[in-house]
Every structure is written in structure tokens, then in C-alpha cells.
PDB file of C-alpha atoms in Angstrom:
ATOM      1  CA  GLY A   1     -76.474 -26.208  61.429  1.00  0.00           C
ATOM      2  CA  GLN A   2     -75.735 -28.818  62.576  1.00  0.00           C
ATOM      3  CA  ASN A   3     -77.706 -29.541  66.181  1.00  0.00           C
ATOM      4  CA  ILE A   4     -77.359 -32.533  68.916  1.00  0.00           C
ATOM      5  CA  ASP A   5     -80.124 -31.751  72.166  1.00  0.00           C
ATOM      6  CA  GLN A   6     -79.565 -33.051  75.187  1.00  0.00           C
ATOM      7  CA  PRO A   7     -80.694 -32.220  78.642  1.00  0.00           C
ATOM      8  CA  THR A   8     -77.983 -30.988  80.912  1.00  0.00           C
ATOM      9  CA  GLU A   9     -78.473 -32.577  83.630  1.00  0.00           C
ATOM     10  CA  MET A  10     -81.495 -35.235  85.320  1.00  0.00           C
ATOM     11  CA  THR A  11     -81.904 -36.835  88.505  1.00  0.00           C
ATOM     12  CA  ALA A  12     -83.366 -40.327  89.374  1.00  0.00           C
ATOM     13  CA  THR A  13     -83.566 -42.353  92.336  1.00  0.00           C
ATOM     14  CA  GLU A  14     -81.547 -45.849  92.496  1.00  0.00           C
ATOM     15  CA  GLY A  15     -83.943 -48.454  91.356  1.00  0.00           C
ATOM     16  CA  ALA A  16     -86.441 -46.087  89.227  1.00  0.00           C
ATOM     17  CA  ILE A  17     -86.319 -45.964  85.419  1.00  0.00           C
ATOM     18  CA  VAL A  18     -84.802 -43.105  83.071  1.00  0.00           C
ATOM     19  CA  GLN A  19     -85.381 -41.893  80.141  1.00  0.00           C
ATOM     20  CA  ILE A  20     -82.473 -39.460  78.375  1.00  0.00           C
ATOM     21  CA  ASN A  21     -83.962 -37.438  75.291  1.00  0.00           C
ATOM     22  CA  CYS A  22     -81.577 -36.430  72.395  1.00  0.00           C
ATOM     23  CA  THR A  23     -83.416 -34.674  69.015  1.00  0.00           C
ATOM     24  CA  TYR A  24     -80.417 -33.526  66.254  1.00  0.00           C
ATOM     25  CA  GLN A  25     -80.893 -31.457  63.349  1.00  0.00           C
ATOM     26  CA  THR A  26     -77.851 -32.986  60.299  1.00  0.00           C
ATOM     27  CA  SER A  27     -76.910 -32.942  57.522  1.00  0.00           C
ATOM     28  CA  GLY A  28     -78.320 -36.801  56.723  1.00  0.00           C
ATOM     29  CA  PHE A  29     -78.242 -39.824  58.687  1.00  0.00           C
ATOM     30  CA  ASN A  30     -76.266 -42.363  59.076  1.00  0.00           C
ATOM     31  CA  GLY A  31     -76.707 -44.022  62.284  1.00  0.00           C
ATOM     32  CA  LEU A  32     -76.724 -42.634  66.073  1.00  0.00           C
ATOM     33  CA  PHE A  33     -75.270 -43.507  68.931  1.00  0.00           C
ATOM     34  CA  TRP A  34     -74.672 -43.352  72.529  1.00  0.00           C
ATOM     35  CA  TYR A  35     -71.881 -43.378  75.321  1.00  0.00           C
ATOM     36  CA  GLN A  36     -71.193 -43.565  78.913  1.00  0.00           C
ATOM     37  CA  GLN A  37     -69.112 -41.365  80.743  1.00  0.00           C
ATOM     38  CA  HIS A  38     -67.977 -41.379  84.235  1.00  0.00           C
ATOM     39  CA  ALA A  39     -66.512 -38.676  85.716  1.00  0.00           C
ATOM     40  CA  GLY A  40     -62.458 -38.387  84.823  1.00  0.00           C
ATOM     41  CA  GLU A  41     -63.071 -41.717  82.569  1.00  0.00           C
ATOM     42  CA  ALA A  42     -63.043 -42.844  79.114  1.00  0.00           C
ATOM     43  CA  PRO A  43     -65.868 -42.359  77.416  1.00  0.00           C
ATOM     44  CA  THR A  44     -67.529 -45.761  75.815  1.00  0.00           C
ATOM     45  CA  PHE A  45     -69.820 -47.192  73.711  1.00  0.00           C
ATOM     46  CA  LEU A  46     -73.200 -48.360  74.280  1.00  0.00           C
ATOM     47  CA  SER A  47     -75.979 -48.613  72.053  1.00  0.00           C
ATOM     48  CA  TYR A  48     -76.159 -47.764  68.046  1.00  0.00           C
ATOM     49  CA  ASN A  49     -79.368 -46.716  66.393  1.00  0.00           C
ATOM     50  CA  VAL A  50     -80.120 -46.808  62.698  1.00  0.00           C
ATOM     51  CA  LEU A  51     -83.122 -48.114  61.964  1.00  0.00           C
ATOM     52  CA  ASP A  52     -86.301 -47.037  63.495  1.00  0.00           C
ATOM     53  CA  GLY A  53     -87.213 -48.743  66.881  1.00  0.00           C
ATOM     54  CA  LEU A  54     -85.983 -49.782  69.757  1.00  0.00           C
ATOM     55  CA  GLU A  55     -82.648 -51.530  70.450  1.00  0.00           C
ATOM     56  CA  GLU A  56     -82.662 -53.079  73.713  1.00  0.00           C
ATOM     57  CA  LYS A  57     -79.216 -54.362  75.760  1.00  0.00           C
ATOM     58  CA  GLY A  58     -79.665 -55.751  79.201  1.00  0.00           C
ATOM     59  CA  ARG A  59     -80.992 -52.630  81.609  1.00  0.00           C
ATOM     60  CA  PHE A  60     -80.629 -49.704  78.884  1.00  0.00           C
ATOM     61  CA  SER A  61     -82.776 -49.522  75.261  1.00  0.00           C
ATOM     62  CA  SER A  62     -81.817 -47.117  72.686  1.00  0.00           C
ATOM     63  CA  PHE A  63     -84.512 -45.858  70.543  1.00  0.00           C
ATOM     64  CA  LEU A  64     -85.116 -43.906  67.531  1.00  0.00           C
ATOM     65  CA  SER A  65     -87.602 -42.174  64.988  1.00  0.00           C
ATOM     66  CA  ARG A  66     -85.269 -41.046  62.129  1.00  0.00           C
ATOM     67  CA  SER A  67     -88.806 -38.664  60.538  1.00  0.00           C
ATOM     68  CA  LYS A  68     -89.042 -37.399  64.047  1.00  0.00           C
ATOM     69  CA  GLY A  69     -85.204 -36.700  64.490  1.00  0.00           C
ATOM     70  CA  TYR A  70     -85.452 -38.112  68.194  1.00  0.00           C
ATOM     71  CA  SER A  71     -83.257 -40.476  70.125  1.00  0.00           C
ATOM     72  CA  TYR A  72     -83.893 -41.293  74.050  1.00  0.00           C
ATOM     73  CA  LEU A  73     -82.072 -43.780  76.129  1.00  0.00           C
ATOM     74  CA  LEU A  74     -83.952 -45.772  78.763  1.00  0.00           C
ATOM     75  CA  LEU A  75     -82.514 -46.939  82.368  1.00  0.00           C
ATOM     76  CA  LYS A  76     -84.109 -49.465  83.838  1.00  0.00           C
ATOM     77  CA  GLU A  77     -83.455 -50.851  87.225  1.00  0.00           C
ATOM     78  CA  LEU A  78     -81.013 -47.585  88.723  1.00  0.00           C
ATOM     79  CA  GLN A  79     -78.139 -48.462  90.473  1.00  0.00           C
ATOM     80  CA  MET A  80     -75.397 -45.930  91.830  1.00  0.00           C
ATOM     81  CA  LYS A  81     -72.920 -46.815  89.366  1.00  0.00           C
ATOM     82  CA  ASP A  82     -75.145 -45.235  86.687  1.00  0.00           C
ATOM     83  CA  SER A  83     -74.838 -41.971  87.595  1.00  0.00           C
ATOM     84  CA  ALA A  84     -72.365 -40.812  84.644  1.00  0.00           C
ATOM     85  CA  SER A  85     -72.702 -38.462  82.029  1.00  0.00           C
ATOM     86  CA  TYR A  86     -74.096 -39.580  78.472  1.00  0.00           C
ATOM     87  CA  LEU A  87     -73.382 -38.476  75.378  1.00  0.00           C
ATOM     88  CA  CYS A  88     -75.835 -38.755  72.289  1.00  0.00           C
ATOM     89  CA  ALA A  89     -74.285 -38.414  68.205  1.00  0.00           C
ATOM     90  CA  VAL A  90     -75.038 -38.659  64.901  1.00  0.00           C
ATOM     91  CA  ARG A  91     -72.890 -39.434  62.186  1.00  0.00           C
ATOM     92  CA  ASP A  92     -74.149 -37.193  59.067  1.00  0.00           C
ATOM     93  CA  SER A  93     -74.191 -37.813  55.478  1.00  0.00           C
ATOM     94  CA  ASN A  94     -70.271 -37.402  55.270  1.00  0.00           C
ATOM     95  CA  TYR A  95     -69.702 -39.839  58.370  1.00  0.00           C
ATOM     96  CA  GLN A  96     -68.881 -37.328  60.657  1.00  0.00           C
ATOM     97  CA  LEU A  97     -69.716 -37.095  64.405  1.00  0.00           C
ATOM     98  CA  ILE A  98     -71.244 -34.989  65.779  1.00  0.00           C
ATOM     99  CA  TRP A  99     -71.521 -34.817  69.312  1.00  0.00           C
ATOM    100  CA  GLY A 100     -74.449 -33.036  71.806  1.00  0.00           C
ATOM    101  CA  ALA A 101     -73.153 -31.763  75.208  1.00  0.00           C
ATOM    102  CA  GLY A 102     -74.070 -34.885  77.187  1.00  0.00           C
ATOM    103  CA  THR A 103     -77.024 -35.125  79.882  1.00  0.00           C
ATOM    104  CA  LYS A 104     -75.096 -35.892  83.211  1.00  0.00           C
ATOM    105  CA  LEU A 105     -77.218 -38.348  85.651  1.00  0.00           C
ATOM    106  CA  ILE A 106     -77.398 -38.245  89.484  1.00  0.00           C
ATOM    107  CA  ILE A 107     -78.863 -41.371  90.514  1.00  0.00           C
ATOM    108  CA  LYS A 108     -79.728 -40.636  94.498  1.00  0.00           C
ATOM    109  CA  PRO A 109     -80.166 -43.487  96.852  1.00  0.00           C
TER     110      PRO A 109
ATOM    111  CA  GLU B   1     -53.328 -53.773  78.654  1.00  0.00           C
ATOM    112  CA  THR B   2     -56.300 -51.458  78.032  1.00  0.00           C
ATOM    113  CA  GLY B   3     -57.342 -50.553  74.970  1.00  0.00           C
ATOM    114  CA  VAL B   4     -56.461 -47.376  74.396  1.00  0.00           C
ATOM    115  CA  THR B   5     -53.971 -45.748  76.466  1.00  0.00           C
ATOM    116  CA  GLN B   6     -52.437 -42.261  77.371  1.00  0.00           C
ATOM    117  CA  THR B   7     -50.367 -40.513  78.697  1.00  0.00           C
ATOM    118  CA  PRO B   8     -49.533 -38.086  80.716  1.00  0.00           C
ATOM    119  CA  ARG B   9     -53.146 -37.882  82.729  1.00  0.00           C
ATOM    120  CA  HIS B  10     -52.823 -34.147  83.927  1.00  0.00           C
ATOM    121  CA  LEU B  11     -49.889 -31.778  82.589  1.00  0.00           C
ATOM    122  CA  VAL B  12     -49.664 -27.445  84.352  1.00  0.00           C
ATOM    123  CA  MET B  13     -47.843 -25.929  81.413  1.00  0.00           C
ATOM    124  CA  GLY B  14     -47.405 -22.231  81.035  1.00  0.00           C
ATOM    125  CA  MET B  15     -47.978 -20.644  77.988  1.00  0.00           C
ATOM    126  CA  THR B  16     -44.400 -21.033  77.502  1.00  0.00           C
ATOM    127  CA  ASN B  17     -43.812 -24.073  77.464  1.00  0.00           C
ATOM    128  CA  LYS B  18     -43.361 -27.134  74.836  1.00  0.00           C
ATOM    129  CA  LYS B  19     -44.975 -30.200  76.369  1.00  0.00           C
ATOM    130  CA  SER B  20     -46.393 -33.014  73.862  1.00  0.00           C
ATOM    131  CA  LEU B  21     -49.366 -35.379  74.785  1.00  0.00           C
ATOM    132  CA  LYS B  22     -49.168 -38.969  73.583  1.00  0.00           C
ATOM    133  CA  CYS B  23     -51.545 -41.979  72.668  1.00  0.00           C
ATOM    134  CA  GLU B  24     -51.267 -45.544  72.275  1.00  0.00           C
ATOM    135  CA  GLN B  25     -53.610 -48.169  71.058  1.00  0.00           C
ATOM    136  CA  HIS B  26     -53.341 -51.620  71.182  1.00  0.00           C
ATOM    137  CA  LEU B  27     -56.467 -52.650  68.960  1.00  0.00           C
ATOM    138  CA  GLY B  28     -54.768 -53.250  65.524  1.00  0.00           C
ATOM    139  CA  HIS B  29     -56.824 -50.038  64.391  1.00  0.00           C
ATOM    140  CA  ASN B  30     -56.431 -47.566  61.376  1.00  0.00           C
ATOM    141  CA  ALA B  31     -58.317 -44.519  62.179  1.00  0.00           C
ATOM    142  CA  MET B  32     -57.201 -42.765  65.381  1.00  0.00           C
ATOM    143  CA  TYR B  33     -58.294 -39.328  66.861  1.00  0.00           C
ATOM    144  CA  TRP B  34     -57.666 -36.185  68.917  1.00  0.00           C
ATOM    145  CA  TYR B  35     -61.062 -34.263  70.757  1.00  0.00           C
ATOM    146  CA  LYS B  36     -60.662 -32.355  73.069  1.00  0.00           C
ATOM    147  CA  GLN B  37     -63.532 -31.810  75.541  1.00  0.00           C
ATOM    148  CA  SER B  38     -64.371 -28.762  77.629  1.00  0.00           C
ATOM    149  CA  ALA B  39     -66.930 -28.958  80.309  1.00  0.00           C
ATOM    150  CA  LYS B  40     -70.909 -28.624  79.677  1.00  0.00           C
ATOM    151  CA  LYS B  41     -69.753 -28.353  75.427  1.00  0.00           C
ATOM    152  CA  PRO B  42     -70.054 -30.803  72.532  1.00  0.00           C
ATOM    153  CA  LEU B  43     -66.853 -32.932  72.111  1.00  0.00           C
ATOM    154  CA  GLU B  44     -64.810 -30.906  69.612  1.00  0.00           C
ATOM    155  CA  LEU B  45     -62.897 -32.650  66.456  1.00  0.00           C
ATOM    156  CA  MET B  46     -59.057 -32.016  65.711  1.00  0.00           C
ATOM    157  CA  PHE B  47     -57.894 -34.115  64.402  1.00  0.00           C
ATOM    158  CA  VAL B  48     -58.364 -37.601  62.229  1.00  0.00           C
ATOM    159  CA  TYR B  49     -55.741 -40.374  61.109  1.00  0.00           C
ATOM    160  CA  SER B  50     -55.776 -43.040  58.451  1.00  0.00           C
ATOM    161  CA  LEU B  51     -53.217 -44.263  58.253  1.00  0.00           C
ATOM    162  CA  GLU B  52     -50.446 -42.670  60.244  1.00  0.00           C
ATOM    163  CA  GLU B  53     -51.625 -40.095  57.572  1.00  0.00           C
ATOM    164  CA  ARG B  54     -53.200 -37.337  59.030  1.00  0.00           C
ATOM    165  CA  VAL B  55     -56.842 -37.028  56.674  1.00  0.00           C
ATOM    166  CA  GLU B  56     -58.550 -34.103  60.026  1.00  0.00           C
ATOM    167  CA  ASN B  57     -57.739 -30.927  60.404  1.00  0.00           C
ATOM    168  CA  ASN B  58     -60.568 -29.129  62.144  1.00  0.00           C
ATOM    169  CA  SER B  59     -59.032 -25.471  61.685  1.00  0.00           C
ATOM    170  CA  VAL B  60     -56.986 -26.126  64.879  1.00  0.00           C
ATOM    171  CA  PRO B  61     -55.133 -23.133  66.242  1.00  0.00           C
ATOM    172  CA  SER B  62     -51.225 -24.100  64.868  1.00  0.00           C
ATOM    173  CA  ARG B  63     -49.636 -24.885  68.149  1.00  0.00           C
ATOM    174  CA  PHE B  64     -51.493 -27.938  68.888  1.00  0.00           C
ATOM    175  CA  SER B  65     -49.188 -29.958  66.148  1.00  0.00           C
ATOM    176  CA  PRO B  66     -50.174 -33.587  65.672  1.00  0.00           C
ATOM    177  CA  GLU B  67     -47.965 -36.311  65.262  1.00  0.00           C
ATOM    178  CA  CYS B  68     -48.150 -40.427  64.731  1.00  0.00           C
ATOM    179  CA  PRO B  69     -45.165 -42.140  63.518  1.00  0.00           C
ATOM    180  CA  ASN B  70     -47.387 -45.271  63.549  1.00  0.00           C
ATOM    181  CA  SER B  71     -50.414 -46.795  63.721  1.00  0.00           C
ATOM    182  CA  SER B  72     -50.622 -47.630  66.786  1.00  0.00           C
ATOM    183  CA  HIS B  73     -49.449 -44.396  68.582  1.00  0.00           C
ATOM    184  CA  LEU B  74     -50.266 -40.644  68.220  1.00  0.00           C
ATOM    185  CA  PHE B  75     -48.890 -37.431  69.707  1.00  0.00           C
ATOM    186  CA  LEU B  76     -50.590 -34.173  69.710  1.00  0.00           C
ATOM    187  CA  HIS B  77     -47.297 -31.314  70.191  1.00  0.00           C
ATOM    188  CA  LEU B  78     -48.644 -28.042  72.395  1.00  0.00           C
ATOM    189  CA  HIS B  79     -46.931 -25.115  71.599  1.00  0.00           C
ATOM    190  CA  THR B  80     -47.310 -21.336  73.520  1.00  0.00           C
ATOM    191  CA  LEU B  81     -50.852 -22.486  74.659  1.00  0.00           C
ATOM    192  CA  GLN B  82     -53.546 -19.940  75.848  1.00  0.00           C
ATOM    193  CA  PRO B  83     -55.642 -20.366  79.080  1.00  0.00           C
ATOM    194  CA  GLU B  84     -58.863 -20.589  77.096  1.00  0.00           C
ATOM    195  CA  ASP B  85     -57.152 -24.684  76.093  1.00  0.00           C
ATOM    196  CA  SER B  86     -57.401 -25.746  79.016  1.00  0.00           C
ATOM    197  CA  ALA B  87     -59.264 -29.020  78.594  1.00  0.00           C
ATOM    198  CA  LEU B  88     -59.859 -33.009  78.930  1.00  0.00           C
ATOM    199  CA  TYR B  89     -58.232 -33.792  75.570  1.00  0.00           C
ATOM    200  CA  LEU B  90     -58.907 -37.586  74.115  1.00  0.00           C
ATOM    201  CA  CYS B  91     -57.520 -40.135  72.173  1.00  0.00           C
ATOM    202  CA  ALA B  92     -59.294 -42.119  70.274  1.00  0.00           C
ATOM    203  CA  SER B  93     -59.578 -45.319  67.701  1.00  0.00           C
ATOM    204  CA  SER B  94     -62.207 -47.160  65.755  1.00  0.00           C
ATOM    205  CA  GLN B  95     -61.499 -49.953  62.842  1.00  0.00           C
ATOM    206  CA  THR B  96     -62.224 -47.860  59.589  1.00  0.00           C
ATOM    207  CA  LEU B  97     -61.975 -44.316  59.100  1.00  0.00           C
ATOM    208  CA  GLU B  98     -66.210 -44.220  58.667  1.00  0.00           C
ATOM    209  CA  PRO B  99     -66.273 -44.392  62.689  1.00  0.00           C
ATOM    210  CA  GLY B 100     -68.759 -46.541  63.804  1.00  0.00           C
ATOM    211  CA  GLU B 101     -67.581 -47.564  67.518  1.00  0.00           C
ATOM    212  CA  LEU B 102     -65.033 -45.593  68.899  1.00  0.00           C
ATOM    213  CA  PHE B 103     -62.765 -46.045  71.993  1.00  0.00           C
ATOM    214  CA  PHE B 104     -61.113 -43.316  73.435  1.00  0.00           C
ATOM    215  CA  GLY B 105     -58.554 -43.390  75.879  1.00  0.00           C
ATOM    216  CA  GLU B 106     -59.097 -41.798  79.646  1.00  0.00           C
ATOM    217  CA  GLY B 107     -57.830 -38.297  78.477  1.00  0.00           C
ATOM    218  CA  SER B 108     -55.048 -36.278  79.624  1.00  0.00           C
ATOM    219  CA  ARG B 109     -56.762 -33.216  81.607  1.00  0.00           C
ATOM    220  CA  LEU B 110     -54.455 -30.102  80.625  1.00  0.00           C
ATOM    221  CA  THR B 111     -54.384 -27.185  82.593  1.00  0.00           C
ATOM    222  CA  VAL B 112     -52.551 -23.608  80.887  1.00  0.00           C
ATOM    223  CA  LEU B 113     -51.810 -20.932  83.651  1.00  0.00           C
TER     224      LEU B 113
END
């Protein structure tokens, strides 16, 4: 079966750096997405990786290794507003999106 | 106007009630989706519509009935639901059927008593 694993919850300190990992086993691969979802709000798109390497977008970066079935989302200079759930999703060979259960990130002062 | 709007935001219903969830997108997208989001579980795709035609039904019980009258509107009709159907129901849209970035609404929080 298809599976995406990410930690259920993480805690980090304001101003620090945190890395949220995502490992996947899917039928084929056509890209990996990260979404951010604040409590009670809509998930919003953060990043997309289809080739190996690091994609940087401001304080957020996303890394992909297709050979390892692995990605991470790196958040720098953490702010309180970064407290949210982060969802990893992989598009398989049929272009279906397979979702992880999300990682709840708690930022402490 | 926000891209994808869902109403109502909160809904409480008994198991014998009939209610509907509404979704409207103002992005000119061709594909629309219903997802179910339960606590600590992955998003579950329920239905997909492309250009008003249903293209996917992921083994969803018949007590959930979708309707897509035009490319901007999507409904989810609810009938004789079970308590385990309590969840957040998210509507999303994308430019094409092969989803790149999805644009989500804020969801309808459903509680079935």
C-alpha cells in the first residue's frame, strides 16, 4: 500500500530552526507538496519538489531525495505564527495525491 | 473575495436529518474536490469533479451525495449520517484535474449526534 509518515507533533522555540521530516512509499512519484494549516483554517500551499535538492523560499526550505523516499521542511527564525500543522503530500504515478497525517508544530516563547 | 468559500462553517445534525454543504470557488478552476479531515488522520479524498463531471468516487457511502451544477459550485448533500461521520469537510479546487497546487476552503465542521 501507499504510505506517508511524518511525526505527529514537534515543539520548537521562537527564533530557532526546526526540521519536519516526511518519508513516503508510493506507487510512482510525480512530486511532493508541503501545506501549512493553522487551527480552524484552510490548508495553504507552501512548497513543491519534483527534483532532488533544496528549494528555498524565504524562511522556509524544502528538500527532496527521491532515491530515499524522503523530504523535509526546514523552518528558520521561527515565529509564533508558525505554530500550525504541516501536511506532506505525494503525487503518485496516477497523479493522485497521497497525504500524510500532518505534523503539529508548537512554538514556545 | 476569498478563493474558495465554504458554508456553513459549523453544522450539528441528528442522524435522521438532511443537510447540505456548499462550496464556491472564484478562481476559474476546472477541478473541484471534497475531502474529509479527521483528527490525526490523513486527508481522505471523497469526490473529484472536472468540468462539472464526477471523475472519482473513493468508495464513499451513499449517505454522502455530491452535486456540481457548474464549474464554480460544489455541494455535498448529507442524509442519515452516523456519528463517525463527524469531521471537517474541506472543499478544494485546482486549475486542472492533475492537481498541482490545491486551493482549499476553510472547511465545514460537521458534528453528527
